[in-house]
Amino acid sequence: MNKLKIENPWKQNPWFESVAVAQERARKRLPKPVYGALVAGSERGQTIEENQRAYADLRLAPHVAGHQVDRTMNTRVLGQDIALPVIISPTGVQAVHPDGEVAVARAAAARGTIMGLSNFASKSVEEVCAVNDQTFFQMYWTGDRDVMIQRMERAHAAGAKALIATLDWSFSIGRDWGSPEIPEKVDLKTMLRFAPRVATKVRWMKQFAQAGVVPDLTAPNLAPPGGSAPTFFGAYYEWMTTPPPSWDDVAWMGKEWKALSGRPFLLKGVTRVDDARRAVDAGVDGLSVSNHGGNNLDGTPATIRCLKSVTDAVGDQVDVVLDGGIRRGSDVVKALALGAKAVMIGRAYLWGLAANGQAGVENVLDVLKGGIDSALLGLGKSDISQLTPEDLIVPDGFHLTLGR
């Protein structure tokens, strides 16, 4: 009797229809500590949950007729024309796939959008800019001013089109469910110690073996000229020993970058109106309304609740983008209706990268694009620029104005 052979459906059809499915595939593929580092917010995880839940409180107000045959999503952010109002948010060391940020950058380029690259990335700014000429380089406030200028010069020389500053990083590791262990470096001793936790993740291990590499936990963009890249904990030590920046420091960073490159400067992490106004006074060209995906200070409100107050206050002076909790195309549309020029995604593309490499990231972007298009159709819009708050049903008390 012939035995029935059951094929793995993922092998036959690696495409996925939602970000939720990408997340589930990432969970099954990745070692538990790696997956845990992607999904867990700080402390009780309140902010990461709020970021997503708030979108469900907003409703859409569709039309029954008069729908548009042709619909476009083209927009312009900080001088860059993009085909999709979804930008790759910079995230740190990407050990979910051997190609890491290079695969993400290629996917973003294939879909005509911006790649955000962290200075804690596992791939160099030179490698990433070589495959996506719309790369924005992100810096933390770490090291002295000479070191920061050297990093700006390197990013500019590589071709970065803008600088993103993240100043309020706190790397909160106090998680109620326990924080995943992050090794100092991946050597033979570490691999042996982690072997029981990764032995069942054969496909993940095979990817790295075929690439001839091990998961890289160093930060090449923080390497001094002629020196070696620090480990993640070496970068963390540099941050701990750097005094926090003032608003004068923000102005200095933007001024130095613009004098060097003539290119835009974006401040990430704004939720308060008073901070937004001070940022404009300091000379920024763009703001990201962000709470860093719930990885920073827990208990901060969902960014979509803070968005309208910020766009009302400064949206006519600088480009405002939204970061936090985007999982669907309709989420993107809700943010655009409240004044954002585009949104930034983080966990969503990392799950796509874990699930299927570059093609998985492209898949995530396609899922979001399809959802945006469906919402535009239902709302009777031919262009994302036509979206307004009147396209939404907003419950009383939804919008928050912090820092009046």
XYZ file of N, CA and C in Angstrom, residues 18-280:
789
model
N -1.562 37.702 6.243
C -1.682 38.748 7.265
C -0.414 38.808 8.088
N -0.241 39.915 8.782
C 0.894 40.060 9.684
C 0.778 39.062 10.834
N -0.444 38.764 11.244
C -0.649 37.790 12.316
C -0.115 36.413 11.931
N -0.316 36.018 10.666
C 0.206 34.731 10.203
C 1.735 34.781 10.149
N 2.298 35.901 9.720
C 3.757 36.049 9.720
C 4.306 35.897 11.140
N 3.615 36.490 12.106
C 4.051 36.376 13.498
C 4.034 34.917 13.966
N 2.978 34.196 13.615
C 2.882 32.801 14.035
C 3.980 31.959 13.385
N 4.293 32.231 12.131
C 5.368 31.487 11.473
C 6.720 31.833 12.103
N 6.904 33.105 12.462
C 8.136 33.495 13.138
C 8.252 32.786 14.486
N 7.153 32.679 15.211
C 7.167 32.013 16.522
C 7.593 30.556 16.385
N 7.110 29.898 15.344
C 7.439 28.493 15.155
C 8.863 28.297 14.650
N 9.377 29.264 13.924
C 10.701 29.122 13.322
C 11.824 29.500 14.283
N 11.610 30.521 15.111
C 12.696 31.093 15.901
C 12.878 30.383 17.240
N 14.131 30.344 17.740
C 14.343 29.900 19.120
C 13.569 30.796 20.085
N 13.118 30.223 21.170
C 12.267 30.953 22.102
C 12.882 32.262 22.588
N 14.184 32.307 22.953
C 14.754 33.586 23.395
C 14.732 34.666 22.312
N 14.940 34.254 21.057
C 14.957 35.224 19.957
C 13.551 35.771 19.721
N 12.579 34.864 19.668
C 11.200 35.309 19.479
C 10.746 36.168 20.663
N 11.127 35.770 21.867
C 10.749 36.541 23.042
C 11.270 37.956 23.009
N 12.463 38.140 22.457
C 13.027 39.490 22.354
C 12.235 40.361 21.390
N 11.564 39.742 20.405
C 10.793 40.503 19.425
C 9.446 40.962 19.968
N 8.795 40.129 20.755
C 7.400 40.403 21.115
C 7.230 41.101 22.454
N 8.205 41.017 23.316
C 8.002 41.481 24.684
C 8.255 42.977 24.832
N 7.295 43.675 25.434
C 7.505 45.059 25.811
C 8.099 45.133 27.202
N 8.333 46.330 27.702
C 8.928 46.493 29.023
C 7.882 46.332 30.122
N 8.360 46.001 31.301
C 7.553 45.847 32.503
C 6.312 44.990 32.273
N 5.099 45.513 32.489
C 3.910 44.671 32.331
C 3.462 44.548 30.874
N 4.095 45.270 29.959
C 3.720 45.207 28.547
C 2.476 46.003 28.224
N 2.134 46.959 29.067
C 0.911 47.733 28.880
C 0.945 48.559 27.601
N 2.068 49.192 27.336
C 2.147 50.096 26.190
C 2.085 49.344 24.867
N 2.766 48.210 24.774
C 2.725 47.454 23.519
C 1.313 46.992 23.223
N 0.555 46.624 24.249
C -0.842 46.215 24.046
C -1.713 47.411 23.672
N -1.494 48.546 24.334
C -2.277 49.748 24.047
C -2.059 50.229 22.622
N -0.824 50.143 22.144
C -0.531 50.595 20.786
C -1.419 49.907 19.761
N -1.656 48.614 19.950
C -2.464 47.868 18.987
C -3.962 48.020 19.252
N -4.338 47.992 20.526
C -5.755 48.016 20.877
C -6.430 49.306 20.462
N -5.704 50.404 20.481
C -6.309 51.706 20.203
C -6.864 51.795 18.792
N -6.239 51.087 17.832
C -6.753 51.137 16.461
C -8.162 50.564 16.364
N -8.461 49.581 17.212
C -9.795 48.978 17.175
C -10.868 49.940 17.664
N -10.475 50.964 18.430
C -11.450 51.939 18.913
C -11.861 52.931 17.829
N -11.047 53.035 16.781
C -11.372 53.915 15.660
C -12.150 53.131 14.616
N -13.207 53.714 14.098
C -13.996 53.072 13.049
C -13.884 53.883 11.759
N -14.145 53.215 10.644
C -14.120 53.868 9.338
C -15.539 54.180 8.893
N -15.690 55.265 8.110
C -17.006 55.707 7.639
C -17.069 55.569 6.124
N -17.465 54.386 5.610
C -17.410 54.127 4.166
C -18.573 54.739 3.401
N -18.389 54.849 2.096
C -19.446 55.285 1.177
C -20.035 54.072 0.471
N -21.298 54.192 0.066
C -21.977 53.077 -0.587
C -21.812 53.104 -2.101
N -21.483 54.252 -2.664
C -21.277 54.385 -4.109
C -20.284 55.514 -4.353
N -19.908 55.678 -5.629
C -18.948 56.722 -5.965
C -17.507 56.314 -5.718
N -17.242 55.029 -5.665
C -15.888 54.550 -5.433
C -14.997 54.819 -6.637
N -13.713 54.958 -6.361
C -12.753 55.343 -7.386
C -12.082 54.117 -7.994
N -12.005 54.086 -9.319
C -11.377 52.958 -10.008
C -9.878 52.941 -9.777
N -9.255 54.103 -9.875
C -7.801 54.213 -9.710
C -7.490 54.801 -8.343
N -6.554 54.160 -7.635
C -6.190 54.623 -6.292
C -4.668 54.620 -6.171
N -4.127 55.648 -5.554
C -2.674 55.748 -5.439
C -2.261 55.974 -3.987
N -1.077 55.480 -3.668
C -0.535 55.602 -2.315
C 0.778 56.367 -2.301
N 1.139 56.969 -3.399
C 2.394 57.717 -3.461
C 2.375 58.886 -2.486
N 3.515 59.139 -1.881
C 3.631 60.281 -0.997
C 5.097 60.720 -0.953
N 5.370 61.760 -0.203
C 6.729 62.304 -0.092
C 7.029 62.563 1.373
N 8.110 61.992 1.865
C 8.502 62.140 3.270
C 9.961 62.581 3.336
N 10.185 63.719 3.960
C 11.532 64.276 4.121
C 12.309 64.275 2.794
N 11.612 64.715 1.754
C 12.255 64.874 0.460
C 12.345 63.614 -0.370
N 11.851 62.495 0.135
C 11.918 61.229 -0.592
C 10.538 60.846 -1.122
N 10.449 60.631 -2.417
C 9.206 60.148 -3.024
C 9.123 58.643 -2.829
N 8.027 58.177 -2.249
C 7.871 56.750 -1.993
C 6.528 56.265 -2.536
N 6.478 54.976 -2.880
C 5.284 54.405 -3.495
C 4.296 53.875 -2.482
N 4.682 53.868 -1.222
C 3.868 53.276 -0.161
C 4.104 54.054 1.120
N 3.042 54.468 1.843
C 3.240 55.272 3.056
C 3.601 54.437 4.275
N 4.458 53.450 4.061
C 4.929 52.563 5.125
C 6.451 52.534 5.063
N 7.088 52.954 6.138
C 8.542 53.079 6.215
C 9.077 52.031 7.183
N 10.251 51.507 6.888
C 10.900 50.550 7.785
C 11.502 51.314 8.972
N 11.030 50.993 10.162
C 11.561 51.627 11.364
C 12.886 50.971 11.746
N 13.866 51.749 12.179
C 15.144 51.148 12.576
C 14.991 50.293 13.826
N 15.500 49.074 13.767
C 15.526 48.198 14.942
C 16.935 47.652 15.096
N 17.270 47.254 16.298
C 18.624 46.799 16.602
C 18.942 45.452 15.991
N 20.019 44.861 16.465
C 20.568 43.617 15.933
C 19.474 42.641 15.501
N 19.486 42.270 14.224
C 18.436 41.415 13.656
C 18.963 39.995 13.455
N 18.905 39.213 14.539
C 19.437 37.849 14.503
C 18.395 36.843 14.038
N 17.310 37.329 13.446
C 16.251 36.408 13.019
C 16.543 35.777 11.664
N 17.487 36.354 10.919
C 17.800 35.851 9.577
C 19.240 36.250 9.246
N 20.018 35.388 8.579
C 21.426 35.722 8.322
C 21.630 36.958 7.463
N 20.677 37.295 6.586
C 20.827 38.483 5.750
C 20.421 39.764 6.475
N 19.696 39.628 7.583
C 19.358 40.765 8.425
C 18.875 41.989 7.678
N 19.462 43.125 8.027
C 19.015 44.407 7.492
C 19.204 44.541 5.981
N 20.133 43.803 5.413
C 20.321 43.869 3.959
C 19.089 43.311 3.249
N 18.549 42.207 3.768
C 17.328 41.646 3.186
C 16.162 42.607 3.337
N 16.063 43.250 4.492
C 14.979 44.206 4.736
C 15.108 45.394 3.792
N 16.332 45.891 3.630
C 16.563 47.040 2.744
C 16.215 46.713 1.302
N 16.565 45.514 0.862
C 16.210 45.103 -0.502
C 14.696 45.034 -0.677
N 14.019 44.493 0.334
C 12.561 44.400 0.264
C 11.935 45.782 0.196
N 12.421 46.697 1.016
C 11.894 48.060 1.000
C 12.125 48.712 -0.356
N 13.312 48.510 -0.927
C 13.604 49.075 -2.248
C 12.683 48.477 -3.311
N 12.430 47.180 -3.217
C 11.563 46.518 -4.195
C 10.139 47.052 -4.143
N 9.728 47.554 -2.994
C 8.376 48.101 -2.846
C 8.373 49.628 -2.853
N 9.531 50.222 -3.136
C 9.609 51.668 -3.332
C 9.463 52.492 -2.084
N 10.068 52.029 -0.972
C 9.929 52.798 0.255
C 11.245 52.912 1.005
N 11.211 53.622 2.110
C 12.398 54.018 2.871
C 12.814 52.925 3.838
N 14.128 52.732 3.950
C 14.718 51.818 4.909
C 15.296 52.617 6.068
N 14.835 52.330 7.290
C 15.434 52.917 8.476
C 16.452 51.956 9.051
N 17.688 52.404 9.243
C 18.774 51.545 9.721
C 19.281 52.034 11.070
N 19.265 51.161 12.054
C 19.749 51.493 13.390
C 21.274 51.484 13.428
N 21.851 52.351 14.282
C 23.301 52.225 14.446
C 23.657 51.037 15.335
N 22.646 50.328 15.861
C 22.856 49.050 16.537
C 22.586 47.877 15.591
N 22.481 48.138 14.291
C 22.170 47.092 13.324
C 23.304 46.075 13.230
N 22.971 44.892 12.713
C 23.976 43.848 12.528
C 24.677 43.955 11.178
N 24.186 44.845 10.300
C 24.823 45.085 9.006
C 25.247 46.546 8.919
N 26.288 46.796 8.159
C 26.845 48.141 8.097
C 26.005 49.077 7.245
N 26.153 50.361 7.510
C 25.423 51.360 6.739
C 25.851 51.335 5.282
N 27.091 50.972 5.029
C 27.556 50.878 3.642
C 26.844 49.749 2.895
N 26.715 48.591 3.535
C 26.025 47.459 2.902
C 24.565 47.795 2.609
N 23.921 48.456 3.551
C 22.494 48.725 3.428
C 22.228 49.817 2.396
N 22.989 50.896 2.440
C 22.795 51.962 1.452
C 23.078 51.479 0.037
N 23.932 50.473 -0.091
C 24.253 49.946 -1.418
C 23.062 49.267 -2.072
N 22.109 48.776 -1.273
C 20.951 48.072 -1.847
C 19.661 48.872 -1.728
N 19.691 49.977 -0.992
C 18.511 50.852 -0.904
C 18.990 52.288 -0.785
N 18.814 53.057 -1.878
C 19.320 54.428 -1.879
C 18.381 55.407 -1.189
N 17.373 54.875 -0.489
C 16.504 55.702 0.338
C 16.619 55.266 1.799
N 17.858 55.148 2.258
C 18.120 54.716 3.633
C 18.232 55.918 4.557
N 17.513 55.861 5.681
C 17.639 56.838 6.761
C 18.450 56.177 7.876
N 19.471 56.856 8.355
C 20.338 56.293 9.400
C 19.910 56.831 10.756
N 19.773 55.912 11.723
C 19.319 56.295 13.057
C 20.478 56.243 14.050
N 20.564 57.292 14.885
C 21.593 57.359 15.914
C 20.968 57.566 17.286
N 21.553 56.907 18.265
C 21.255 57.211 19.656
C 22.225 58.275 20.138
N 21.889 58.896 21.261
C 22.795 59.873 21.852
C 23.797 59.104 22.727
N 24.833 58.586 22.089
C 25.853 57.827 22.817
C 27.232 58.241 22.330
N 28.169 58.257 23.256
C 29.517 58.691 22.934
C 29.650 60.203 23.027
N 30.865 60.718 22.852
C 31.037 62.161 22.900
C 30.721 62.765 21.532
N 30.790 64.087 21.442
C 30.388 64.753 20.200
C 31.291 64.399 19.024
N 32.574 64.222 19.282
C 33.473 63.849 18.192
C 33.100 62.487 17.618
N 32.726 61.562 18.506
C 32.311 60.228 18.062
C 31.023 60.323 17.237
N 30.090 61.143 17.705
C 28.826 61.278 16.980
C 29.035 61.905 15.612
N 29.905 62.878 15.512
C 30.205 63.488 14.219
C 30.838 62.462 13.278
N 31.731 61.640 13.815
C 32.356 60.599 12.985
C 31.303 59.656 12.432
N 30.299 59.308 13.243
C 29.243 58.409 12.787
C 28.347 59.083 11.745
N 28.099 60.377 11.925
C 27.345 61.119 10.910
C 28.110 61.153 9.594
N 29.412 61.412 9.667
C 30.231 61.477 8.451
C 30.211 60.141 7.719
N 30.270 59.073 8.465
C 30.243 57.746 7.843
C 28.895 57.491 7.159
N 27.807 57.837 7.840
C 26.477 57.640 7.256
C 26.303 58.481 5.998
N 26.778 59.716 6.055
C 26.676 60.600 4.882
C 27.494 60.047 3.721
N 28.706 59.599 4.003
C 29.567 59.056 2.956
C 28.947 57.814 2.324
N 28.219 57.043 3.118
C 27.572 55.835 2.600
C 26.368 56.158 1.741
N 25.781 57.354 1.936
C 24.652 57.760 1.119
C 23.334 57.883 1.850
N 23.359 57.914 3.189
C 22.115 58.043 3.952
C 21.407 59.339 3.578
N 20.078 59.254 3.377
C 19.303 60.394 2.921
C 18.728 61.234 4.043
N 18.782 60.744 5.276
C 18.314 61.515 6.433
C 18.897 60.888 7.681
N 18.875 61.668 8.753
C 19.327 61.187 10.063
C 18.127 61.136 10.997
N 17.962 60.000 11.670
C 16.934 59.835 12.695
C 17.623 59.832 14.048
N 17.150 60.649 14.958
C 17.714 60.691 16.310
C 16.731 60.059 17.292
N 17.229 59.095 18.058
C 16.470 58.515 19.161
C 17.223 58.858 20.432
N 16.595 59.670 21.273
C 17.296 60.225 22.427
C 16.851 59.644 23.761
N 15.628 59.104 23.818
C 15.062 58.710 25.109
C 15.101 57.196 25.307
N 16.086 56.546 24.736
C 16.240 55.106 24.901
C 16.575 54.777 26.343
N 15.888 53.793 26.913
C 16.225 53.391 28.278
C 16.481 51.901 28.403
N 16.207 51.136 27.324
C 16.448 49.701 27.325
C 15.942 49.066 28.620
N 14.660 49.243 28.869
C 14.071 48.666 30.075
C 13.993 47.150 29.940
N 14.634 46.438 30.867
C 14.651 44.978 30.814
C 13.780 44.369 31.903
N 13.110 45.205 32.706
C 12.296 44.681 33.796
C 10.951 44.204 33.285
N 10.876 42.982 32.826
C 9.648 42.441 32.244
C 9.017 41.456 33.225
N 7.710 41.576 33.408
C 7.023 40.754 34.399
C 7.147 39.262 34.109
N 7.315 38.890 32.850
C 7.397 37.488 32.460
C 8.837 37.034 32.295
N 9.791 37.934 32.613
C 11.200 37.602 32.472
C 11.748 38.022 31.133
N 12.953 38.520 31.134
C 13.577 38.989 29.904
C 14.388 37.875 29.257
N 14.335 37.764 27.942
C 15.143 36.736 27.266
C 16.625 37.017 27.444
N 17.387 35.972 27.571
C 18.827 36.124 27.753
C 19.478 36.536 26.451
N 20.325 37.559 26.524
C 21.094 38.010 25.370
C 22.572 37.776 25.667
N 23.217 36.862 24.948
C 24.626 36.598 25.238
C 25.511 37.763 24.834
N 26.661 37.872 25.483
C 27.621 38.917 25.160
C 28.138 38.748 23.730
N 28.426 37.502 23.357
C 28.864 37.207 22.001
C 28.541 35.745 21.706
N 28.498 35.411 20.434
C 28.199 34.042 20.038
C 29.516 33.338 19.698
N 30.039 32.579 20.670
C 31.226 31.764 20.462
C 30.855 30.304 20.708
N 31.840 29.414 20.663
C 31.558 27.986 20.828
C 30.907 27.705 22.176
N 31.414 28.318 23.225
C 30.867 28.099 24.555
C 29.401 28.525 24.613
N 29.089 29.678 24.010
C 27.708 30.166 23.999
C 26.814 29.235 23.199
N 27.312 28.783 22.044
C 26.503 27.905 21.204
C 26.180 26.597 21.927
N 27.143 26.072 22.657
C 26.893 24.842 23.409
C 25.866 25.072 24.514
N 25.949 26.226 25.159
C 25.016 26.518 26.250
C 23.599 26.724 25.742
N 23.485 27.330 24.563
C 22.156 27.600 24.005
C 21.625 26.442 23.157
N 22.457 25.415 22.935
C 22.074 24.330 22.035
C 20.722 23.708 22.353
N 20.417 23.404 23.633
C 19.102 22.788 23.901
C 17.923 23.665 23.494
N 18.115 24.992 23.492
C 17.014 25.897 23.171
C 16.860 26.134 21.671
N 17.884 25.793 20.894
C 17.808 26.029 19.445
C 17.816 24.739 18.635
N 18.061 23.618 19.298
C 18.209 22.358 18.571
C 16.952 21.976 17.803
N 15.796 22.344 18.309
C 14.541 21.994 17.631
C 14.206 22.952 16.491
N 14.938 24.042 16.356
C 14.662 25.037 15.313
C 15.601 24.789 14.134
N 15.383 23.660 13.478
C 16.305 23.190 12.444
C 16.378 24.153 11.273
N 15.242 24.676 10.832
C 15.249 25.568 9.659
C 16.008 26.855 9.947
N 15.846 27.380 11.155
C 16.554 28.603 11.533
C 18.060 28.357 11.550
N 18.477 27.224 12.158
C 19.899 26.893 12.218
C 20.466 26.637 10.822
N 19.662 25.995 9.972
C 20.125 25.669 8.624
C 20.395 26.924 7.802
N 19.549 27.948 7.987
C 19.758 29.201 7.263
C 21.139 29.778 7.547
N 21.502 29.847 8.814
C 22.794 30.410 9.184
C 23.935 29.508 8.742
N 23.738 28.192 8.838
C 24.781 27.258 8.418
C 25.048 27.391 6.923
N 23.978 27.506 6.130
C 24.143 27.646 4.682
C 24.820 28.957 4.314
N 24.568 29.995 5.133
C 25.202 31.295 4.884
C 26.630 31.336 5.415
N 27.009 30.317 6.199
C 28.360 30.257 6.743
C 28.624 31.279 7.839
N 27.570 31.667 8.563
C 27.711 32.662 9.625
C 26.971 32.180 10.868
N 27.244 32.850 11.983
C 26.474 32.651 13.206
C 25.731 33.949 13.485
N 24.650 33.909 14.255
C 23.939 35.156 14.584
C 24.900 36.207 15.144
N 24.884 37.374 14.523
C 25.842 38.427 14.853
C 25.247 39.383 15.888
N 25.911 39.476 17.037
C 25.426 40.353 18.102
C 26.335 41.556 18.282
N 27.077 41.902 17.240
C 27.899 43.106 17.293
C 27.215 44.230 16.511
N 27.724 45.438 16.698
C 27.140 46.618 16.056
C 28.200 47.288 15.188
N 28.319 46.889 13.914
C 29.398 47.400 13.066
C 29.347 48.902 12.833
N 28.157 49.507 12.945
C 28.065 50.949 12.717
C 28.593 51.774 13.877
N 28.918 51.105 14.981
C 29.504 51.794 16.129
C 31.011 51.584 16.205
N 31.563 50.881 15.238
C 33.002 50.636 15.245
C 33.763 51.933 14.978
N 34.802 52.228 15.754
C 35.627 53.414 15.473
C 36.454 53.187 14.216
N 36.930 54.245 13.580
C 37.742 54.073 12.366
C 38.920 53.150 12.630
N 39.001 52.081 11.859
C 40.094 51.136 12.011
C 39.942 50.183 13.179
N 38.844 50.286 13.926
C 38.650 49.449 15.095
C 37.591 48.391 14.868
N 37.357 47.583 15.891
C 36.387 46.493 15.788
C 35.028 46.935 16.324
N 33.999 46.244 15.877
C 32.633 46.560 16.288
C 32.394 46.128 17.726
N 31.735 46.964 18.536
C 31.432 46.556 19.906
C 30.296 45.545 19.942
N 30.218 44.817 21.033
C 29.068 43.940 21.249
C 27.875 44.792 21.663
N 26.707 44.153 21.726
C 25.514 44.852 22.175
C 25.741 45.460 23.558
N 26.361 44.703 24.443
C 26.559 45.205 25.799
C 27.632 46.289 25.847
N 28.574 46.233 24.899
C 29.534 47.325 24.803
C 28.842 48.611 24.400
N 27.879 48.512 23.467
C 27.094 49.675 23.064
C 26.240 50.173 24.225
N 25.677 49.244 24.987
C 24.861 49.616 26.139
C 25.702 50.362 27.168
N 26.928 49.929 27.375
C 27.816 50.617 28.324
C 28.103 52.037 27.848
N 28.309 52.198 26.539
C 28.555 53.538 26.012
C 27.358 54.446 26.293
N 26.149 53.906 26.104
C 24.961 54.705 26.406
C 24.897 55.070 27.880
N 25.143 54.122 28.781
C 25.050 54.365 30.220
C 26.029 55.437 30.684
N 27.141 55.553 30.006
C 28.165 56.507 30.430
C 28.103 57.825 29.668
N 27.070 57.992 28.836
C 26.877 59.248 28.109
C 25.789 60.060 28.793
N 26.064 61.296 29.223
C 25.021 62.120 29.855
C 23.841 62.330 28.905
N 22.607 62.299 29.416
C 21.426 62.491 28.553
C 21.466 63.857 27.865
N 20.898 63.948 26.659
C 20.968 65.197 25.890
C 19.957 66.242 26.354
N 20.302 67.490 26.134
C 19.394 68.621 26.359
C 18.801 69.036 25.017
N 17.877 70.014 25.051
C 17.342 70.530 23.788
C 18.429 71.248 22.993
N 19.404 71.827 23.671
C 20.537 72.413 22.954
C 21.320 71.338 22.203
N 21.416 70.151 22.803
C 22.098 69.042 22.141
C 21.330 68.580 20.898
N 19.994 68.589 20.996
C 19.171 68.234 19.835
C 19.460 69.203 18.692
N 19.462 70.491 19.013
C 19.740 71.503 17.992
C 21.144 71.318 17.411
N 22.108 70.989 18.282
C 23.472 70.772 17.810
C 23.534 69.604 16.842
N 22.885 68.491 17.178
C 22.922 67.308 16.323
C 22.340 67.607 14.942
N 21.179 68.261 14.927
C 20.567 68.597 13.650
C 21.420 69.555 12.833
N 21.984 70.537 13.512
C 22.822 71.525 12.816
C 24.059 70.865 12.211
N 24.708 69.987 12.964
C 25.911 69.317 12.468
C 25.586 68.426 11.271
N 24.498 67.674 11.373
C 24.121 66.794 10.276
C 23.796 67.585 9.015
N 23.044 68.667 9.161
C 22.666 69.454 7.989
C 23.861 70.173 7.375
N 24.777 70.644 8.224
C 25.978 71.294 7.708
C 26.834 70.297 6.933
N 26.852 69.060 7.398
C 27.640 68.021 6.762
C 27.008 67.539 5.459
N 25.686 67.339 5.497
C 25.029 66.634 4.407
C 24.017 67.464 3.627
N 23.447 68.500 4.279
C 22.350 69.232 3.671
C 21.073 68.421 3.605
N 20.991 67.368 4.414
C 19.846 66.447 4.365
C 19.027 66.523 5.652
N 17.782 66.017 5.611
C 16.846 66.226 6.729
C 17.220 65.483 8.010
N 16.608 65.971 9.092
C 16.854 65.470 10.447
C 15.505 65.204 11.107
N 15.308 63.969 11.561
C 14.039 63.569 12.166
C 14.266 63.144 13.604
N 13.391 63.586 14.494
C 13.448 63.215 15.899
C 12.381 62.167 16.184
N 12.781 61.019 16.698
C 11.877 59.907 16.973
C 11.591 59.823 18.477
N 10.308 59.596 18.811
C 9.955 59.409 20.215
C 9.066 60.488 20.792
N 8.488 61.336 19.955
C 7.663 62.457 20.427
C 6.224 61.984 20.659
N 5.653 62.342 21.804
C 4.221 62.118 22.062
C 3.547 63.365 22.618
N 4.335 64.344 23.084
C 3.802 65.540 23.718
C 3.840 66.733 22.771
N 2.833 67.584 22.888
C 2.767 68.779 22.055
C 3.892 69.739 22.397
N 4.190 69.898 23.678
C 5.267 70.837 24.032
C 6.614 70.345 23.502
N 6.846 69.033 23.529
C 8.079 68.510 22.947
C 8.099 68.710 21.437
N 6.962 68.525 20.788
C 6.893 68.720 19.336
C 7.265 70.150 18.975
N 6.738 71.100 19.710
C 7.029 72.515 19.416
C 8.496 72.847 19.694
N 9.035 72.297 20.775
C 10.452 72.555 21.077
C 11.341 71.908 20.016
N 10.927 70.760 19.506
C 11.701 70.106 18.455
C 11.733 70.959 17.193
N 10.590 71.542 16.846
C 10.544 72.437 15.687
C 11.455 73.636 15.922
